[in-house]
PDB file of C-alpha atoms in Angstrom:
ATOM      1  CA  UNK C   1       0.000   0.000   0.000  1.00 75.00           C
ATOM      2  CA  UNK C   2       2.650   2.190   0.721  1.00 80.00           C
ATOM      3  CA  UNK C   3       4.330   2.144  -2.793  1.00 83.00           C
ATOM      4  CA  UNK C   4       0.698   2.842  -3.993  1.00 90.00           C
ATOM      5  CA  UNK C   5       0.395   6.171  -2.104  1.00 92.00           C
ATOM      6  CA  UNK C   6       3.882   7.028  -3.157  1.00 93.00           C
ATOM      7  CA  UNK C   7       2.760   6.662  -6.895  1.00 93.00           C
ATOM      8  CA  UNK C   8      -0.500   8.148  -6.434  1.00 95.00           C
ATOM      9  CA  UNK C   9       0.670  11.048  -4.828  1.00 96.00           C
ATOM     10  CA  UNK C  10       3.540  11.647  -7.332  1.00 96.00           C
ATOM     11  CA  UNK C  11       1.377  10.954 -10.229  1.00 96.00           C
ATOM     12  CA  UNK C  12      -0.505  14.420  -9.201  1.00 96.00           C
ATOM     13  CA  UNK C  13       2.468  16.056  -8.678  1.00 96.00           C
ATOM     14  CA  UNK C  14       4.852  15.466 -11.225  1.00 96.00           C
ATOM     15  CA  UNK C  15       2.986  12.782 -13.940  1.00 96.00           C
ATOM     16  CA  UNK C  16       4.667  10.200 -16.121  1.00 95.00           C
ATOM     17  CA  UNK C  17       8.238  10.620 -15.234  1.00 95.00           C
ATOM     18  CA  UNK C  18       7.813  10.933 -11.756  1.00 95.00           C
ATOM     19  CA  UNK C  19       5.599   7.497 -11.523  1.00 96.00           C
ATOM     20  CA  UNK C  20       8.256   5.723 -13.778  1.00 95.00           C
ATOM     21  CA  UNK C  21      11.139   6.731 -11.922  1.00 96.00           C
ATOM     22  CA  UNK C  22       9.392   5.489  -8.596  1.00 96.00           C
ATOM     23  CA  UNK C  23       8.434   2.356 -10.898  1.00 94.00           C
ATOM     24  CA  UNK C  24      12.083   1.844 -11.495  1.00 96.00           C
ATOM     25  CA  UNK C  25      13.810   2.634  -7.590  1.00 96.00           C
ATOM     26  CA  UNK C  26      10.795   0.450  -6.512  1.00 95.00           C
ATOM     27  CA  UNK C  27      12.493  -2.646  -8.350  1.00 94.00           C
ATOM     28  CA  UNK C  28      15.652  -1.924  -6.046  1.00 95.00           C
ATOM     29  CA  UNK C  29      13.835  -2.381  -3.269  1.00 93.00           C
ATOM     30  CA  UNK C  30      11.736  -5.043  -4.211  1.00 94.00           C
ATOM     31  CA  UNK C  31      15.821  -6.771  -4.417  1.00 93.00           C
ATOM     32  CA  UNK C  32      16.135  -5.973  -0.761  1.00 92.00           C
ATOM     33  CA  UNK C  33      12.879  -7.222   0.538  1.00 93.00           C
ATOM     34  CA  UNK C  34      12.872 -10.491  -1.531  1.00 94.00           C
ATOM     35  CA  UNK C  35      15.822 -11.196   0.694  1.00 93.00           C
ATOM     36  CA  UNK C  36      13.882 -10.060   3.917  1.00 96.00           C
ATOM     37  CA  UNK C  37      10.779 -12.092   2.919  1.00 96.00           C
ATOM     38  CA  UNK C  38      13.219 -14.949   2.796  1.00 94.00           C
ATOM     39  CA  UNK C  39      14.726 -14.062   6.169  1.00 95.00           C
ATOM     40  CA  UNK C  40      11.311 -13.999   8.014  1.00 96.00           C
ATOM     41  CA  UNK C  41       9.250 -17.108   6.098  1.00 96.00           C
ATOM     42  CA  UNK C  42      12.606 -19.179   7.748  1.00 95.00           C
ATOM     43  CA  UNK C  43      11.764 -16.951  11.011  1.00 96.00           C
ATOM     44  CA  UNK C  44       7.748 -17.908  11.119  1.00 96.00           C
ATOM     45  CA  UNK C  45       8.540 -21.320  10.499  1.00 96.00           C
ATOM     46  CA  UNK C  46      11.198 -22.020  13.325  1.00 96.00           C
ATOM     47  CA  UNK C  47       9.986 -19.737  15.961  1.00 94.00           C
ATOM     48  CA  UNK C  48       5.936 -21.090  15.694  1.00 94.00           C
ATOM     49  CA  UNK C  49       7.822 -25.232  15.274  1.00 95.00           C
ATOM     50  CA  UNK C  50      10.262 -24.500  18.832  1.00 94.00           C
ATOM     51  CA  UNK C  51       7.578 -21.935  20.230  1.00 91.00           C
ATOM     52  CA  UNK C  52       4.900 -24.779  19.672  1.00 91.00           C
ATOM     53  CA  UNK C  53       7.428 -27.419  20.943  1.00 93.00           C
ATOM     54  CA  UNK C  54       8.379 -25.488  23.957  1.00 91.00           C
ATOM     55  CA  UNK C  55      11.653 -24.795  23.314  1.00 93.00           C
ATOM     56  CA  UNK C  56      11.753 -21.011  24.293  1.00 89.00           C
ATOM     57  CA  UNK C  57      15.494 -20.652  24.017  1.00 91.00           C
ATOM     58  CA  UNK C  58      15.637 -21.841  20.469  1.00 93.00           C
ATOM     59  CA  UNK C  59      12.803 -19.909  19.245  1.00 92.00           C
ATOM     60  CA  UNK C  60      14.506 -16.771  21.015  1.00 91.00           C
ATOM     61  CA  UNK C  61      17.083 -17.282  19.191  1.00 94.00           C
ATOM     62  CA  UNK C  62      15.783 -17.783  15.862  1.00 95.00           C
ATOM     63  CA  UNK C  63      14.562 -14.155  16.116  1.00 94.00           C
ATOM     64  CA  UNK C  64      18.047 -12.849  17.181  1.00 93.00           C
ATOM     65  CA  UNK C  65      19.380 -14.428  14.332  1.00 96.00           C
ATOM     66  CA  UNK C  66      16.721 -12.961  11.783  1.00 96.00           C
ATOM     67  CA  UNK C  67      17.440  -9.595  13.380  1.00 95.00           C
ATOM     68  CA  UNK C  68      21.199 -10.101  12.570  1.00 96.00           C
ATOM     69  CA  UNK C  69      20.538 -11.365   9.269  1.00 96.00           C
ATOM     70  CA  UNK C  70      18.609  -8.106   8.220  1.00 96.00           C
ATOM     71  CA  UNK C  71      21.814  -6.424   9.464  1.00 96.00           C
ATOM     72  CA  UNK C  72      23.582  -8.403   7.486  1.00 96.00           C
ATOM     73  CA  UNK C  73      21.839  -7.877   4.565  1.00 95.00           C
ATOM     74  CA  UNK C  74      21.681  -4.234   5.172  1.00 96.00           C
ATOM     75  CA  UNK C  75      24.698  -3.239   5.589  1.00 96.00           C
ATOM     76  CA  UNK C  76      25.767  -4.317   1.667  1.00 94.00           C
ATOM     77  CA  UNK C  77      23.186  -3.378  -0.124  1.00 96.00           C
ATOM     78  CA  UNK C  78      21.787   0.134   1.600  1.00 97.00           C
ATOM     79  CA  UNK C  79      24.776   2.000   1.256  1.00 97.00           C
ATOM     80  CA  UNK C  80      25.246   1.049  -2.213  1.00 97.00           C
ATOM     81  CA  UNK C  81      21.304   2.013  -3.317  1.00 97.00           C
ATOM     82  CA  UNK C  82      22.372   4.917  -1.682  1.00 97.00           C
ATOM     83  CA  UNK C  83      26.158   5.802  -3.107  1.00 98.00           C
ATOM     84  CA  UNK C  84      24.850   4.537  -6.442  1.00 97.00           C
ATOM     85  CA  UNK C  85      21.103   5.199  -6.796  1.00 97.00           C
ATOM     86  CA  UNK C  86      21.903   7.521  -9.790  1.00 97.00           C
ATOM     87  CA  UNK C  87      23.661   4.773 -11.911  1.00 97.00           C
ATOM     88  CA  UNK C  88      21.181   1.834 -11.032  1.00 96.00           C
ATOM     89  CA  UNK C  89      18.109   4.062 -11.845  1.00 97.00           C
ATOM     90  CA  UNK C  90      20.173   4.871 -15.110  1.00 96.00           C
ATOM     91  CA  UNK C  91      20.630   1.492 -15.756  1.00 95.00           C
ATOM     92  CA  UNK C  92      16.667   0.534 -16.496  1.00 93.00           C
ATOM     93  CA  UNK C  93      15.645   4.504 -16.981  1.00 85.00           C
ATOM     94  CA  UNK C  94      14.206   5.823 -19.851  1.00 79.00           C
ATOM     95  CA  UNK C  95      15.431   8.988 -19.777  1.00 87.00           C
ATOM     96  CA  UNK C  96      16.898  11.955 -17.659  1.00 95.00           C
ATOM     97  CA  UNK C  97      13.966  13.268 -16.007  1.00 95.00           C
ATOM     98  CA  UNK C  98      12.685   9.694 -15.044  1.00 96.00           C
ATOM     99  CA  UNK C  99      16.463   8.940 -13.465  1.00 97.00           C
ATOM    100  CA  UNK C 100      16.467  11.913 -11.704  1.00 97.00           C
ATOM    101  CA  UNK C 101      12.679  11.259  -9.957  1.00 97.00           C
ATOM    102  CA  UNK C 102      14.014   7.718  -9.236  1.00 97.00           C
ATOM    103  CA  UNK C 103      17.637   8.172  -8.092  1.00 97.00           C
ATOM    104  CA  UNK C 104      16.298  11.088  -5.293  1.00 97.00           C
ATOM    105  CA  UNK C 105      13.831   8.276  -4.073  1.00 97.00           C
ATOM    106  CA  UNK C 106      15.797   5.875  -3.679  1.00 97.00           C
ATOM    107  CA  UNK C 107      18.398   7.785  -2.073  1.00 97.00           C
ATOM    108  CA  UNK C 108      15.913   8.862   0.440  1.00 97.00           C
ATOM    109  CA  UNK C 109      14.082   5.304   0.832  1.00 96.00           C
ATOM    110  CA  UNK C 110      16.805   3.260   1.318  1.00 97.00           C
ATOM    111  CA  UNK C 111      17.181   3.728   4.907  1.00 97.00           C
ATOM    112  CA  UNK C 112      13.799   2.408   5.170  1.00 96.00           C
ATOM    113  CA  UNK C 113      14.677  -0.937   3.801  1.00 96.00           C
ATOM    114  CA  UNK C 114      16.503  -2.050   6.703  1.00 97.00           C
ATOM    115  CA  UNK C 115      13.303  -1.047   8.545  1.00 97.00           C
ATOM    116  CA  UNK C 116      10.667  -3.165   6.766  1.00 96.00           C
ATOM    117  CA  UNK C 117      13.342  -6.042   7.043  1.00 97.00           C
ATOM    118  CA  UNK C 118      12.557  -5.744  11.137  1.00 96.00           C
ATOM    119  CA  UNK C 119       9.000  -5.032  10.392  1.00 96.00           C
ATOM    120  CA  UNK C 120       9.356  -8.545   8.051  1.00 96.00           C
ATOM    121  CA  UNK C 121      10.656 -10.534  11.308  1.00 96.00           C
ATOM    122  CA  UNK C 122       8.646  -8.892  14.052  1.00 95.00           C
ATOM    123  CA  UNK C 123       5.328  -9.821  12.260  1.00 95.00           C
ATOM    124  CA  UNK C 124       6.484 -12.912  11.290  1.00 95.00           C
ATOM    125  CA  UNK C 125       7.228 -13.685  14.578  1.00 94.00           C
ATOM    126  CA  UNK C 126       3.679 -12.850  16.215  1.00 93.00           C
ATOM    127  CA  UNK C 127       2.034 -14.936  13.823  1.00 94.00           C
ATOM    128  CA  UNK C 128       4.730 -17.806  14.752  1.00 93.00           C
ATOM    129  CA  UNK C 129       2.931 -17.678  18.367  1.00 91.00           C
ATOM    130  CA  UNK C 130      -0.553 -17.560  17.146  1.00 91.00           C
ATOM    131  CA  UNK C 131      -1.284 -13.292  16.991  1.00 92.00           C
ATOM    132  CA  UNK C 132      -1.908 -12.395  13.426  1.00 94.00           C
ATOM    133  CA  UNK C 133      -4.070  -9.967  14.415  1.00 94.00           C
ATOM    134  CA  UNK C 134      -1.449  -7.774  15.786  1.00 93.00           C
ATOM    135  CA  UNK C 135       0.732  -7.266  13.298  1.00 94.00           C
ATOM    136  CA  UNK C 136      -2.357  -6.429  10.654  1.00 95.00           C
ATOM    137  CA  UNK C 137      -3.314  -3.469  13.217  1.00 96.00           C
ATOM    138  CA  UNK C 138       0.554  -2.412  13.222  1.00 95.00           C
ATOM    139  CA  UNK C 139       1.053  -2.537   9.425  1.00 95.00           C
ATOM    140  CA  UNK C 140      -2.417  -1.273   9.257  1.00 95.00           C
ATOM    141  CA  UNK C 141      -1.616   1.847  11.430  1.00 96.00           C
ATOM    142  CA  UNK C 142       1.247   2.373   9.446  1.00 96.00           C
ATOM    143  CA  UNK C 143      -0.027   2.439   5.783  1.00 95.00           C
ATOM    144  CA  UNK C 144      -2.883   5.287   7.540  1.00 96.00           C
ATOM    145  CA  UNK C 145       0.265   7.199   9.017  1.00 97.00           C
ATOM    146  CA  UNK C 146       2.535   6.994   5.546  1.00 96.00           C
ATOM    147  CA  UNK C 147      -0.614   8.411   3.702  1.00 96.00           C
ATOM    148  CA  UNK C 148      -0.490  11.293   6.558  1.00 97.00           C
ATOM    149  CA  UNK C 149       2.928  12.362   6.105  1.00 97.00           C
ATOM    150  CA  UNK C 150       3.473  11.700   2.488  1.00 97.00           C
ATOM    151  CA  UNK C 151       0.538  14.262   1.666  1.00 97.00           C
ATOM    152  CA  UNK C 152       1.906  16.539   4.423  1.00 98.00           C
ATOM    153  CA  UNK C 153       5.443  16.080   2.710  1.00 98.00           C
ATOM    154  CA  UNK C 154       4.269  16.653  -0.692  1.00 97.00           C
ATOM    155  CA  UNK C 155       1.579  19.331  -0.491  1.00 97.00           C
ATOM    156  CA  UNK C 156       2.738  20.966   2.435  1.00 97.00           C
ATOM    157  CA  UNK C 157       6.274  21.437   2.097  1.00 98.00           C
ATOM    158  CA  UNK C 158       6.463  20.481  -1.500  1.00 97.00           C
ATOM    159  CA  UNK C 159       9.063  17.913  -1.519  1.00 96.00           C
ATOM    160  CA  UNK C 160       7.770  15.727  -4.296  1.00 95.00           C
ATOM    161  CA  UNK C 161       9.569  12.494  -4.800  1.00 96.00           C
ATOM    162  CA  UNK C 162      11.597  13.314  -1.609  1.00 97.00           C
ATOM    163  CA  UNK C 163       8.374  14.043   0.924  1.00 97.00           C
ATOM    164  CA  UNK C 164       7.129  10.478  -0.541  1.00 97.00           C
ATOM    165  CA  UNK C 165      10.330   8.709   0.113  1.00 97.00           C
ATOM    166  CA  UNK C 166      10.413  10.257   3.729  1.00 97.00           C
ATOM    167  CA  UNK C 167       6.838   9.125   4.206  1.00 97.00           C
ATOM    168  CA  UNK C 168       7.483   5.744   3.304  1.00 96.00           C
ATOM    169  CA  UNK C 169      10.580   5.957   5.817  1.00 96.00           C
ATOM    170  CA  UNK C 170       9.105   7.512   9.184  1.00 97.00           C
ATOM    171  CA  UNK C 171       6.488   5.463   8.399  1.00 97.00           C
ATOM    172  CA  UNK C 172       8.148   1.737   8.392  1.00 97.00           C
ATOM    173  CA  UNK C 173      10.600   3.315  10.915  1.00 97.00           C
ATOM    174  CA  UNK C 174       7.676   4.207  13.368  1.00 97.00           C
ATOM    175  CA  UNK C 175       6.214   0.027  12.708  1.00 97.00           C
ATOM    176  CA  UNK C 176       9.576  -1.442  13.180  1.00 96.00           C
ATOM    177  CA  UNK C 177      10.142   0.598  16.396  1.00 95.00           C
ATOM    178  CA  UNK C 178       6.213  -0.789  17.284  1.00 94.00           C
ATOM    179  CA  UNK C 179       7.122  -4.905  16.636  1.00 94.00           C
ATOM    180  CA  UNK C 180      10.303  -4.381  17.958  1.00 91.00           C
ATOM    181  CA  UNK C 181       8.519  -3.217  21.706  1.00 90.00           C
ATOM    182  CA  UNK C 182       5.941  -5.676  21.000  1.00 88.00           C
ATOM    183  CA  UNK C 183       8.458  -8.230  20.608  1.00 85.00           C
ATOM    184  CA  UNK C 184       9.986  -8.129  23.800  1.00 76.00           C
ATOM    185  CA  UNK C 185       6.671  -8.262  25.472  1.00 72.00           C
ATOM    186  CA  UNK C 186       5.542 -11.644  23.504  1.00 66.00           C
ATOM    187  CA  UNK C 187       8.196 -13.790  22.922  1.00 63.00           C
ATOM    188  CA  UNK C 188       9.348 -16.051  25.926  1.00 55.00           C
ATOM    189  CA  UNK C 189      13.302 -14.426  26.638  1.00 50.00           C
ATOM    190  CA  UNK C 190      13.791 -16.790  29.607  1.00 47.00           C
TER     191      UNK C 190
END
């Protein structure tokens, strides 16, 4: 939902080349959270088989380990959407305008990826011990409060592809921050 607000909005505000240079940064991130969907269907899958089997320590563990493999992940491949979003946006652009639109948002949604990684895990894990409604009402809460500041980004301080991009980011910061609270509270650390 949150790439759908980000093309809406910038649709309004800039047309064609705006929505195909978001098109085009969005396929970098879809690289990213591939990975991270990878990383948490291995997280749901151990933590609900040793949460289920009583083996606390193990399924504790698991979710360390996810958290470490986002880091992982993150630390490679953020810095380089970031230090080269021009030349990968150039790579499947169409022309200057479009590379332009896409390069600034992925410089400035980047960040965010590591962010949805931990969002990834930490509702992954609450559906491992049986709460999927929790993480719906998080993710929920969040797709309402990227809408919020995107259009208060955009229209208000008319940042365009950037007040998008830091939408999308405050937004999956704020949900990460939420599971990672939440986490600590559900799953069994002793």
């Amino acid at each position: 939902s949150m790439r759908t607000v980000d093309l809406a909005l910038i649709g309004i505000v800039l047309g064609a080349s705006g929505v195909a240079g978001l098109a085009v940064a969005n396929s970098f991130w879809m690289v990213g959270k591939f990975a991270y969907i990878g990383l948490a269907g291995g997280t749901l899958s151990l933590v609900s088989q040793n949460f289920g089997g009583g083996d606390n320590a193990t399924a504790r563990a698991v979710v360390v380990a996810s958290f470490v493999g986002i880091g992982v992940v993150s630390i490679g491949l953020i810095p380089a959407f970031m230090y080269y979003a021009h030349e990968l946006i150039a790579t499947l652009s169409s022309g200057s305008a479009v590379t332009q639109h896409g390069a600034r948002y992925l410089l400035f949604v980047a960040p965010a990826l590591f962010f949805e990684g931990i969002s990834l895990i930490g509702s992954r894990t609450y559906a491992a011990i049986g709460n999927t409604l929790t993480p719906m009402y998080v993710r929920a809460s969040g797709a309402v409060l990227n809408i919020m500041l995107s259009v208060i980004f955009v229209f208000g301080f008319n940042l365009d592809v950037i007040g998008v991009a830091l939408g999308t980011t405050v937004s999956t910061v704020i949900v990460s921050v939420a599971f990672l609270l939440g986490i600590g509270g559900v799953v069994p650390w002793s």
